[in-house]
Tab-separated table of C-alpha atoms in Angstrom:
chain	number	residue	atom	x	y	z
U	18	MET	CA	11.139	175.526	-36.239
U	19	PRO	CA	14.571	174.193	-37.105
U	20	VAL	CA	14.463	170.229	-36.999
U	21	GLN	CA	17.166	167.714	-37.788
U	22	LEU	CA	17.746	163.930	-38.191
U	23	ALA	CA	19.689	162.675	-35.340
U	24	ASP	CA	21.208	159.590	-33.711
U	25	LEU	CA	18.814	159.079	-30.621
U	26	ILE	CA	18.331	156.526	-28.003
U	27	LEU	CA	14.588	155.709	-27.617
U	28	PRO	CA	14.269	154.550	-23.956
U	29	GLU	CA	12.313	151.132	-22.981
U	30	PHE	CA	9.363	152.943	-21.027
U	31	GLY	CA	8.105	149.562	-19.940
U	32	LEU	CA	4.717	147.692	-20.273
U	33	PRO	CA	2.075	147.542	-17.534
U	34	THR	CA	1.745	144.955	-14.993
U	35	VAL	CA	-1.637	145.841	-13.767
U	36	GLU	CA	-4.801	146.207	-15.803
U	37	PRO	CA	-7.133	149.111	-14.999
U	38	ALA	CA	-10.600	148.396	-14.533
U	39	ILE	CA	-13.798	150.674	-14.643
U	40	PRO	CA	-15.808	150.218	-11.459
U	41	ALA	CA	-19.353	149.287	-11.353
U	42	SER	CA	-20.230	152.665	-9.623
U	43	THR	CA	-18.810	154.472	-12.604
U	44	TYR	CA	-21.003	152.609	-15.259
U	45	ARG	CA	-24.076	153.435	-12.747
U	46	LEU	CA	-22.901	157.258	-12.799
U	47	ARG	CA	-22.529	157.204	-16.686
U	48	LEU	CA	-26.201	155.713	-17.059
U	49	GLU	CA	-27.636	158.631	-14.895
U	50	ALA	CA	-25.688	161.158	-16.446
U	51	LEU	CA	-27.233	159.931	-19.848
U	52	LYS	CA	-30.620	159.665	-18.499
U	53	GLN	CA	-30.358	163.451	-17.232
U	54	ARG	CA	-29.154	164.692	-20.355
U	55	ALA	CA	-31.660	162.733	-22.359
U	56	ARG	CA	-34.493	164.099	-20.252
U	57	GLN	CA	-33.299	167.680	-20.849
U	58	GLU	CA	-33.665	167.064	-24.393
U	59	GLY	CA	-37.208	165.826	-24.203
U	60	TYR	CA	-36.898	162.187	-24.783
U	61	GLU	CA	-38.907	159.377	-22.756
U	62	VAL	CA	-37.021	156.459	-23.973
U	63	PHE	CA	-33.368	156.093	-25.023
U	64	VAL	CA	-32.251	153.310	-27.264
U	65	VAL	CA	-28.562	152.493	-27.906
U	66	TYR	CA	-27.699	150.043	-30.601
U	67	ALA	CA	-24.354	148.024	-30.909
U	68	ASP	CA	-22.636	145.574	-32.894
U	69	ARG	CA	-19.063	144.338	-33.236
U	70	GLU	CA	-17.732	147.285	-35.116
U	71	HIS	CA	-20.119	149.955	-33.134
U	72	PHE	CA	-19.754	148.762	-29.785
U	73	ALA	CA	-18.252	151.774	-27.817
U	74	ASN	CA	-21.524	153.581	-26.693
U	75	LEU	CA	-22.849	150.493	-25.096
U	76	THR	CA	-19.595	149.453	-23.754
U	77	TYR	CA	-19.247	152.988	-22.069
U	78	LEU	CA	-22.511	152.607	-20.702
U	79	THR	CA	-22.551	148.961	-19.372
U	80	GLY	CA	-19.139	147.289	-19.861
U	81	TYR	CA	-20.746	144.679	-22.361
U	82	ASP	CA	-19.557	144.589	-25.972
U	83	PRO	CA	-21.239	142.393	-28.344
U	84	ARG	CA	-19.286	139.772	-30.391
U	85	PHE	CA	-20.755	137.895	-33.048
U	86	GLU	CA	-24.389	139.663	-32.720
U	87	GLU	CA	-26.004	142.928	-32.241
U	88	SER	CA	-27.560	144.321	-28.968
U	89	LEU	CA	-29.751	146.882	-28.100
U	90	LEU	CA	-30.073	148.783	-24.651
U	91	LEU	CA	-33.552	150.294	-23.833
U	92	ILE	CA	-33.907	152.897	-21.057
U	93	ASN	CA	-37.153	153.947	-19.906
U	94	LEU	CA	-36.464	157.826	-18.613
U	95	THR	CA	-39.921	158.222	-17.063
U	96	GLY	CA	-39.998	155.203	-14.487
U	97	ASN	CA	-37.799	153.462	-12.306
U	98	GLY	CA	-37.576	149.979	-14.027
U	99	LYS	CA	-34.201	148.428	-15.060
U	100	PRO	CA	-32.957	149.204	-18.605
U	101	LEU	CA	-33.746	146.183	-20.905
U	102	ILE	CA	-30.601	144.969	-22.807
U	103	LEU	CA	-31.447	142.757	-25.918
U	104	VAL	CA	-28.953	140.017	-26.916
U	105	GLY	CA	-28.883	137.095	-29.194
U	106	ASN	CA	-28.509	133.509	-28.308
U	107	GLU	CA	-24.750	133.630	-27.585
U	108	GLY	CA	-24.992	136.949	-25.891
U	109	LEU	CA	-26.914	135.363	-23.122
U	110	GLY	CA	-23.762	134.061	-21.495
U	111	TYR	CA	-21.283	136.856	-22.548
U	112	VAL	CA	-23.607	139.726	-21.384
U	113	ARG	CA	-22.657	138.757	-17.851
U	114	SER	CA	-19.266	140.368	-18.447
U	115	SER	CA	-21.005	143.540	-17.578
U	116	PRO	CA	-20.084	144.766	-14.056
U	117	ILE	CA	-23.677	146.133	-13.540
U	118	ILE	CA	-25.322	143.030	-14.875
U	119	ASP	CA	-27.717	142.958	-11.794
U	120	ASP	CA	-28.729	146.415	-12.751
U	121	LEU	CA	-30.094	145.314	-16.231
U	122	GLU	CA	-32.897	143.206	-17.587
U	123	VAL	CA	-31.444	140.663	-20.049
U	124	VAL	CA	-33.842	139.848	-22.946
U	125	LEU	CA	-33.426	137.371	-25.460
U	126	PHE	CA	-33.942	138.701	-28.979
U	127	GLN	CA	-32.849	135.806	-31.441
U	128	SER	CA	-33.135	137.829	-34.461
U	129	PHE	CA	-29.611	139.379	-33.350
U	130	SER	CA	-28.356	135.823	-33.350
U	131	LEU	CA	-26.291	134.514	-36.405
U	132	LEU	CA	-28.249	132.858	-39.416
U	133	GLY	CA	-29.208	129.269	-38.914
U	134	GLN	CA	-29.549	129.655	-35.040
U	135	PRO	CA	-32.906	129.043	-33.291
U	136	ARG	CA	-35.191	132.015	-33.608
U	137	THR	CA	-38.612	130.532	-32.161
U	138	THR	CA	-38.282	131.356	-28.451
U	139	SER	CA	-38.064	135.221	-28.063
U	140	GLN	CA	-40.914	137.607	-28.241
U	141	PRO	CA	-41.581	139.821	-31.375
U	142	LEU	CA	-39.449	143.189	-31.333
U	143	ALA	CA	-42.773	145.140	-31.013
U	144	ASP	CA	-43.592	143.516	-27.893
U	145	ILE	CA	-40.132	143.960	-26.282
U	146	LEU	CA	-40.173	147.470	-27.154
U	147	ALA	CA	-43.592	148.001	-25.510
U	148	LEU	CA	-42.253	146.510	-22.208
U	149	ALA	CA	-39.568	149.241	-22.414
U	150	GLY	CA	-42.446	151.771	-22.355
U	151	ILE	CA	-42.625	152.714	-25.969
U	152	LYS	CA	-46.017	153.362	-27.281
U	153	SER	CA	-47.920	155.997	-29.598
U	154	GLY	CA	-46.543	159.279	-29.062
U	155	THR	CA	-43.451	158.348	-27.210
U	156	ARG	CA	-40.425	160.501	-27.811
U	157	VAL	CA	-37.388	158.180	-28.556
U	158	GLY	CA	-33.691	159.065	-28.680
U	159	VAL	CA	-31.435	156.790	-30.606
U	160	ALA	CA	-27.745	156.292	-30.440
U	161	GLY	CA	-25.986	154.104	-32.754
U	162	TRP	CA	-22.413	155.364	-33.977
U	163	LYS	CA	-22.842	158.730	-35.532
U	164	HIS	CA	-24.972	161.774	-36.027
U	165	PHE	CA	-25.452	164.314	-38.626
U	166	SER	CA	-25.506	167.871	-39.267
U	167	GLN	CA	-27.558	170.681	-41.168
U	168	PRO	CA	-25.366	170.804	-44.405
U	169	GLU	CA	-25.864	167.199	-44.665
U	170	SER	CA	-29.592	167.439	-44.644
U	171	ALA	CA	-32.447	169.666	-43.477
U	172	THR	CA	-33.757	166.676	-41.429
U	173	SER	CA	-30.583	165.350	-40.033
U	174	ALA	CA	-32.060	164.758	-36.654
U	175	MET	CA	-34.258	162.230	-38.216
U	176	TRP	CA	-31.453	160.267	-40.054
U	177	LEU	CA	-30.816	157.068	-38.178
U	178	GLU	CA	-27.822	154.828	-39.099
U	179	ILE	CA	-28.883	151.656	-37.125
U	180	PRO	CA	-30.772	148.868	-38.945
U	181	SER	CA	-34.081	149.901	-40.701
U	182	TYR	CA	-36.120	146.975	-39.092
U	183	ILE	CA	-35.504	148.611	-35.735
U	184	VAL	CA	-36.088	152.086	-36.831
U	185	ASP	CA	-39.274	151.019	-38.805
U	186	THR	CA	-40.564	149.291	-35.727
U	187	LEU	CA	-40.025	152.160	-33.446
U	188	ARG	CA	-41.622	154.577	-35.937
U	189	GLN	CA	-44.514	152.357	-36.418
U	190	ILE	CA	-45.166	152.025	-32.695
U	191	THR	CA	-44.769	155.723	-32.013
U	192	ARG	CA	-47.024	156.479	-35.046
U	193	SER	CA	-44.915	159.592	-35.461
U	194	PRO	CA	-41.527	159.415	-37.468
U	195	GLU	CA	-40.575	162.605	-36.384
U	196	ILE	CA	-40.284	161.948	-32.664
U	197	VAL	CA	-37.736	159.009	-33.094
U	198	ARG	CA	-34.558	160.912	-33.511
U	199	ASN	CA	-30.909	160.499	-33.683
U	200	ALA	CA	-29.462	161.312	-30.340
U	201	ASN	CA	-25.934	160.332	-30.516
U	202	ALA	CA	-24.607	163.744	-29.905
U	203	ILE	CA	-25.558	163.323	-26.136
U	204	LEU	CA	-22.756	160.657	-26.041
U	205	MET	CA	-20.524	161.734	-29.061
U	206	ASP	CA	-20.460	165.433	-29.395
U	207	SER	CA	-16.966	166.601	-29.483
U	208	SER	CA	-17.303	168.898	-26.538
U	209	ARG	CA	-20.540	168.208	-24.807
U	210	GLY	CA	-20.663	164.424	-25.509
U	211	LEU	CA	-20.520	162.373	-22.286
U	212	ARG	CA	-17.770	160.316	-23.847
U	213	ALA	CA	-15.707	163.297	-24.521
U	214	ILE	CA	-14.724	163.794	-21.143
U	215	ASN	CA	-12.878	160.777	-19.263
U	216	ASP	CA	-12.568	159.975	-15.670
U	217	VAL	CA	-9.307	158.707	-14.101
U	218	ASP	CA	-9.925	154.959	-14.432
U	219	GLN	CA	-10.744	155.499	-18.191
U	220	ILE	CA	-7.571	157.533	-18.864
U	221	ALA	CA	-5.532	154.731	-17.087
U	222	TRP	CA	-7.104	152.142	-19.418
U	223	PHE	CA	-6.386	154.437	-22.425
U	224	GLU	CA	-2.815	154.555	-21.176
U	225	PHE	CA	-2.683	150.753	-20.702
U	226	ALA	CA	-3.928	150.142	-24.139
U	227	GLY	CA	-1.766	152.904	-25.728
U	228	THR	CA	1.401	151.594	-24.248
U	229	TYR	CA	0.824	148.143	-25.680
U	230	SER	CA	-0.272	149.557	-29.084
U	231	SER	CA	2.742	151.802	-29.449
U	232	GLN	CA	5.165	149.050	-28.173
U	233	ALA	CA	3.831	146.841	-30.718
U	234	LEU	CA	4.525	149.395	-33.491
U	235	ARG	CA	8.054	150.088	-31.937
U	236	ASP	CA	8.852	146.432	-31.950
U	237	VAL	CA	8.057	146.314	-35.723
U	238	LEU	CA	9.980	149.477	-36.560
U	239	PHE	CA	13.090	148.055	-34.882
U	240	GLY	CA	12.601	144.461	-36.102
U	241	LEU	CA	11.850	145.345	-39.803
U	242	LYS	CA	14.086	143.540	-42.276
U	243	PRO	CA	13.893	143.127	-46.104
U	244	GLY	CA	12.820	139.668	-47.173
U	245	LEU	CA	10.006	139.527	-44.379
U	246	THR	CA	6.463	139.038	-45.767
U	247	GLU	CA	3.963	141.596	-44.357
U	248	TYR	CA	2.347	138.834	-42.280
U	249	GLU	CA	5.872	137.967	-40.856
U	250	ALA	CA	6.546	141.676	-39.911
U	251	PHE	CA	3.038	141.938	-38.124
U	252	THR	CA	3.965	138.985	-35.899
U	253	LEU	CA	6.747	141.266	-34.256
U	254	THR	CA	3.965	143.227	-32.932
U	255	ARG	CA	3.306	140.306	-30.187
U	256	TRP	CA	-0.127	141.351	-30.206
U	257	ASN	CA	-1.362	140.050	-26.455
U	258	GLY	CA	-5.014	139.961	-27.529
U	259	ILE	CA	-6.478	143.255	-26.334
U	260	PRO	CA	-9.343	143.988	-28.475
U	261	LEU	CA	-8.636	145.866	-31.747
U	262	SER	CA	-10.317	149.295	-32.293
U	263	CYS	CA	-9.804	148.811	-36.001
U	264	HIS	CA	-8.361	146.356	-38.501
U	265	ALA	CA	-4.595	145.858	-38.422
U	266	MET	CA	-2.933	148.063	-41.098
U	267	LEU	CA	0.490	147.084	-42.582
U	268	SER	CA	1.701	147.205	-46.072
U	269	SER	CA	4.614	147.710	-48.259
U	270	GLY	CA	5.594	148.707	-51.678
U	271	GLU	CA	2.896	149.891	-54.146
U	272	ARG	CA	0.279	148.470	-51.675
U	273	ALA	CA	1.590	151.040	-49.023
U	274	PHE	CA	-0.176	153.743	-51.286
U	275	LEU	CA	-3.382	152.196	-50.546
U	276	GLY	CA	-2.812	153.655	-46.921
U	277	MET	CA	-5.272	151.204	-44.900
U	278	GLY	CA	-4.300	147.793	-46.276
U	279	SER	CA	-4.165	144.827	-43.927
U	280	PRO	CA	-0.874	142.519	-44.147
U	281	SER	CA	-0.422	140.110	-46.927
U	282	MET	CA	2.025	137.606	-48.334
U	283	ASN	CA	3.759	140.678	-50.281
U	284	ARG	CA	7.455	140.411	-49.397
U	285	ILE	CA	9.033	143.626	-48.316
U	286	GLN	CA	11.754	144.921	-50.223
U	287	ARG	CA	14.738	147.189	-49.622
U	288	GLY	CA	13.835	150.658	-50.926
U	289	ASP	CA	9.773	150.133	-50.541
U	290	PRO	CA	7.442	152.740	-49.061
U	291	PHE	CA	6.055	151.160	-45.718
U	292	THR	CA	3.365	151.980	-43.471
U	293	MET	CA	1.508	150.623	-40.346
U	294	ALA	CA	-0.985	151.380	-38.069
U	295	PHE	CA	-2.044	149.407	-34.929
U	296	GLY	CA	-5.022	150.169	-32.856
U	297	LEU	CA	-6.279	148.530	-29.525
U	298	TRP	CA	-9.294	149.799	-27.456
U	299	GLY	CA	-8.398	153.366	-26.520
U	300	GLY	CA	-5.041	153.646	-28.601
U	301	LEU	CA	-3.792	153.726	-31.865
U	302	ASN	CA	-0.390	154.412	-33.266
U	303	ALA	CA	0.786	154.765	-36.845
U	304	ARG	CA	4.296	155.517	-38.533
U	305	ALA	CA	5.097	155.543	-42.221
U	306	GLY	CA	8.637	155.868	-44.182
U	307	PHE	CA	10.890	154.035	-46.293
U	308	VAL	CA	12.702	150.480	-46.163
U	309	VAL	CA	16.274	151.888	-46.455
U	310	ALA	CA	19.195	152.944	-44.022
U	311	ALA	CA	19.871	156.267	-45.751
U	312	ALA	CA	18.740	159.020	-48.208
U	313	ALA	CA	21.176	157.588	-50.783
U	314	GLU	CA	19.244	154.449	-51.098
U	315	LEU	CA	16.116	156.311	-52.268
U	316	PRO	CA	15.286	156.920	-55.999
U	317	ALA	CA	17.347	159.893	-57.313
U	318	GLY	CA	14.236	162.049	-57.552
U	319	ILE	CA	13.297	161.930	-53.840
U	320	GLN	CA	16.460	161.736	-51.915
U	321	ASP	CA	15.484	165.091	-50.416
U	322	TYR	CA	12.690	163.078	-48.635
U	323	VAL	CA	13.395	164.387	-45.306
U	324	GLU	CA	14.146	168.155	-46.235
U	325	LYS	CA	11.036	168.400	-48.408
U	326	LEU	CA	8.519	166.204	-46.589
U	327	VAL	CA	9.707	164.895	-43.106
U	328	ALA	CA	11.274	167.858	-41.628
U	329	PRO	CA	8.486	170.307	-42.247
U	330	TYR	CA	6.107	167.794	-41.051
U	331	PHE	CA	7.881	167.128	-38.074
U	332	GLY	CA	8.216	170.854	-37.353
U	333	ALA	CA	4.287	170.915	-37.686
U	334	ILE	CA	3.878	168.167	-35.335
U	335	VAL	CA	6.111	169.747	-32.804
U	336	ALA	CA	4.089	173.041	-33.091
U	337	TRP	CA	0.890	170.814	-32.443
U	338	TYR	CA	2.383	169.153	-29.410
U	339	GLU	CA	3.471	172.401	-27.865
U	340	ARG	CA	0.188	174.353	-28.575
U	341	VAL	CA	-2.128	171.452	-27.364
U	342	GLY	CA	-3.635	172.121	-23.684
U	343	ILE	CA	-6.726	172.888	-21.760
U	344	GLY	CA	-8.332	175.865	-23.004
U	345	VAL	CA	-6.940	175.866	-26.471
U	346	THR	CA	-9.317	175.934	-29.134
U	347	GLY	CA	-9.598	173.215	-31.908
U	348	GLY	CA	-8.949	176.094	-34.488
U	349	ASP	CA	-5.591	176.843	-32.878
U	350	LEU	CA	-4.479	173.329	-33.637
U	351	TYR	CA	-5.596	173.257	-37.028
U	352	ASP	CA	-3.532	176.483	-37.758
U	353	ALA	CA	-0.698	175.043	-35.912
U	354	ILE	CA	-0.593	172.536	-38.703
U	355	HIS	CA	-1.777	174.314	-41.896
U	356	THR	CA	0.226	177.506	-41.365
U	357	ARG	CA	3.082	175.181	-41.611
U	358	ILE	CA	2.140	172.352	-44.164
U	359	GLY	CA	-0.937	173.711	-45.664
U	360	ASP	CA	0.679	173.551	-49.124
U	361	PRO	CA	-1.231	171.316	-51.509
U	362	PHE	CA	2.016	169.114	-51.664
U	363	PHE	CA	1.447	167.829	-48.067
U	364	GLY	CA	-2.104	166.981	-48.920
U	365	VAL	CA	-3.280	167.169	-45.415
U	366	GLY	CA	-7.001	166.835	-45.899
U	367	LEU	CA	-8.487	165.311	-42.546
U	368	ASN	CA	-8.737	166.844	-39.261
U	369	PRO	CA	-5.193	167.355	-37.675
U	370	GLY	CA	-6.009	165.255	-34.410
U	371	HIS	CA	-9.242	163.764	-32.955
U	372	LEU	CA	-10.841	162.520	-29.900
U	373	ILE	CA	-9.960	158.871	-29.021
U	374	HIS	CA	-11.937	156.474	-26.853
U	375	LEU	CA	-12.683	152.578	-27.198
U	376	ASP	CA	-13.440	153.341	-30.829
U	377	GLU	CA	-10.404	154.648	-32.815
U	378	TRP	CA	-12.237	157.980	-33.719
U	379	LEU	CA	-14.808	159.315	-31.560
U	380	HIS	CA	-15.205	162.858	-32.795
U	381	SER	CA	-12.932	165.838	-33.570
U	382	PRO	CA	-13.096	169.480	-32.147
U	383	ILE	CA	-10.040	170.241	-34.515
U	384	TYR	CA	-11.112	171.785	-37.657
U	385	LYS	CA	-10.644	175.066	-39.410
U	386	GLY	CA	-12.173	178.050	-37.420
U	387	SER	CA	-13.265	175.728	-34.520
U	388	THR	CA	-13.908	177.709	-31.360
U	389	GLU	CA	-14.349	174.560	-29.222
U	390	THR	CA	-11.986	174.528	-26.441
U	391	LEU	CA	-9.956	171.407	-25.225
U	392	GLN	CA	-10.988	170.346	-21.740
U	393	SER	CA	-9.348	168.305	-18.735
U	394	GLY	CA	-10.343	164.592	-19.325
U	395	MET	CA	-10.030	164.633	-23.128
U	396	ALA	CA	-8.192	161.891	-24.731
U	397	LEU	CA	-6.652	162.909	-28.182
U	398	GLN	CA	-4.731	161.479	-30.885
U	399	VAL	CA	-2.298	163.528	-33.064
U	400	ASP	CA	-3.172	162.360	-36.380
U	401	VAL	CA	-1.734	164.385	-39.138
U	402	ILE	CA	-1.328	162.193	-42.564
U	403	PRO	CA	0.175	163.822	-45.798
U	404	ALA	CA	-1.106	162.295	-48.837
U	405	THR	CA	1.338	163.911	-51.250
U	406	GLY	CA	0.117	161.486	-54.109
U	407	THR	CA	3.817	161.473	-55.245
U	408	PRO	CA	6.882	159.315	-55.065
U	409	TYR	CA	7.569	161.102	-51.770
U	410	PHE	CA	4.733	158.909	-50.525
U	411	THR	CA	4.149	160.003	-46.873
U	412	THR	CA	5.479	160.454	-43.340
U	413	ASN	CA	3.384	159.754	-40.450
U	414	ILE	CA	3.121	160.335	-36.455
U	415	GLU	CA	0.023	159.040	-34.739
U	416	ASP	CA	0.023	158.923	-30.848
U	417	GLY	CA	-2.204	159.331	-28.018
U	418	LEU	CA	-2.293	161.730	-25.462
U	419	ALA	CA	-4.608	162.913	-22.541
U	420	LEU	CA	-5.395	166.295	-20.957
U	421	ALA	CA	-5.555	166.536	-17.259
U	422	ASP	CA	-5.869	169.286	-14.772
U	423	GLU	CA	-3.859	169.451	-11.736
U	424	ASN	CA	-6.354	167.608	-9.682
U	425	LEU	CA	-6.909	164.829	-12.192
U	426	ARG	CA	-3.197	164.508	-12.694
U	427	ALA	CA	-2.840	163.950	-8.683
U	428	GLU	CA	-5.379	161.580	-8.842
U	429	LEU	CA	-3.930	159.575	-11.616
U	430	ALA	CA	-0.356	159.713	-10.022
U	431	SER	CA	-1.923	158.427	-6.609
U	432	ARG	CA	-4.044	155.569	-7.945
U	433	TYR	CA	-1.871	154.518	-11.007
U	434	PRO	CA	1.799	155.215	-9.988
U	435	ASP	CA	3.222	152.781	-12.731
U	436	ALA	CA	1.212	154.558	-15.368
U	437	TRP	CA	2.411	157.918	-13.907
U	438	ALA	CA	5.739	157.009	-13.975
U	439	ARG	CA	5.599	155.918	-17.608
U	440	ILE	CA	3.997	159.212	-18.569
U	441	GLN	CA	6.589	161.291	-16.662
U	442	ALA	CA	9.401	159.389	-18.456
U	443	ARG	CA	7.806	159.976	-21.833
U	444	ARG	CA	7.586	163.762	-21.085
U	445	ALA	CA	10.865	163.766	-20.114
U	446	PHE	CA	12.085	162.047	-23.418
U	447	MET	CA	10.171	164.499	-25.391
U	448	HIS	CA	11.662	167.422	-23.909
U	449	GLU	CA	15.246	166.505	-23.297
U	450	GLU	CA	15.703	164.370	-26.578
U	451	LEU	CA	13.261	165.512	-28.945
U	452	GLY	CA	13.273	169.257	-27.702
U	453	ILE	CA	9.420	169.378	-27.501
U	454	THR	CA	8.011	171.598	-24.614
U	455	LEU	CA	4.731	170.101	-23.353
U	456	LYS	CA	2.287	171.865	-21.114
U	457	PRO	CA	1.973	170.346	-17.720
U	458	GLU	CA	-1.466	168.984	-18.403
U	459	VAL	CA	-0.366	167.068	-21.388
U	460	LEU	CA	0.124	163.379	-20.682
U	461	PRO	CA	1.680	161.127	-23.630
U	462	LEU	CA	0.291	157.702	-23.727
U	463	SER	CA	2.672	156.346	-26.379
U	464	ASN	CA	5.942	154.441	-25.889
U	465	ILE	CA	7.087	156.122	-29.089
U	466	PRO	CA	6.029	159.668	-28.281
U	467	ALA	CA	6.527	161.701	-31.240
U	468	TYR	CA	9.330	159.575	-32.285
U	469	LEU	CA	9.807	159.610	-36.212
U	470	PRO	CA	12.490	157.660	-37.866
U	471	PRO	CA	12.009	158.159	-41.608
U	472	PHE	CA	14.505	155.519	-42.896
U	473	LEU	CA	13.212	152.228	-41.188
U	474	LEU	CA	16.531	150.294	-41.475
U	475	ALA	CA	18.095	152.950	-39.088
U	476	PRO	CA	15.407	153.362	-36.643
U	477	SER	CA	17.738	154.828	-34.067
U	478	ARG	CA	17.954	158.104	-36.410
U	479	ALA	CA	14.879	159.933	-35.805
U	480	MET	CA	13.782	163.732	-36.036
U	481	ARG	CA	14.289	166.008	-33.326
U	482	CYS	CA	14.334	169.897	-32.750
U	483	GLN	CA	17.837	171.384	-33.380
């Protein structure tokens, strides 16, 4: 597909004035759906582990995210009692942020507290697990933050990634290690996982977060100047405090080749390679390029940077965007990228796109030969990162989108008109200015939708279809 570098006006799509909220009724429905799925798989008790880094499953179910401590949700699937939620000393107060706190029984487990804090009040873990109905022979499903497959181990269902003292205690009580099993797929499978399909409020939240994360990156791209330290450049984000889904990434010069480096006192120089990614709960955006105004400022050997790397890359991204939609297979999207930039020079090794959620990467149905079909309610991130390993460095577009059928679109437009207006404005910009034709069900969540300026001191010159 012919593409070109052109002078463009990136509109101001605006920022949210209303913060979406997930109602308590939705959390209750999620817990019921989990119970039903877990019973179908033969479990009698379901255990959800969370910590600061791996919070998303618990937050999806309860609205509570542990901060300094860990947490454990224990759900008895055979009785009518309340789920137990185990928290440390400081979690006793913050757990009340859950919209369904009255539906949960809060249990203090001080081993989840920070070192040096009191540890003499709470019951032993084995006793608490017994309160949840775990005993000899109980079939327990465990969810942490990832599951494993047969190529990794013949016993992958028994691989548990949560702390060993919890696993050891569970298996000692049940007296049968093989019945304490990894059940993350119930929540995280890329097609059937409960978190793979989102309701209208969750999509509205992702748009809320995606708007802020993308606007933050936009403000850096349009405010970047040689002489700033990386820390100073990051302050251009005007981060408003929405929790991060991953560490902040911004680096220049030789540090940029690290890919995932956080900002430092390194001073940004004219001619530097530069990369940045910024992720909030439900949205991440990234761009990369050179701190120059034109190709003539690049080293002599890479002045064809746009022609050799950026243009074919952008053409592949356009093909991805025009292909993505409900009913499309992950293999189709993989091919849209790899038939265009599958050459080893581009170094595209990871999945060309994945599901997003409160955590930056939920799972991905997009891989070679995938027959998994994309569904209404999925939130996806176009995420194709060339790793050339050469002086050409890289180029990058990472932006979020949601897929919504006609009914879901109508509900979103009715309940969240401001978000809907931003989405429609982004679609119009992509079609009219970038030449990208989206299917009706594709809802861009980014304020820099597919906007790619390769020369960062000329941010109004970006790639488009001819």
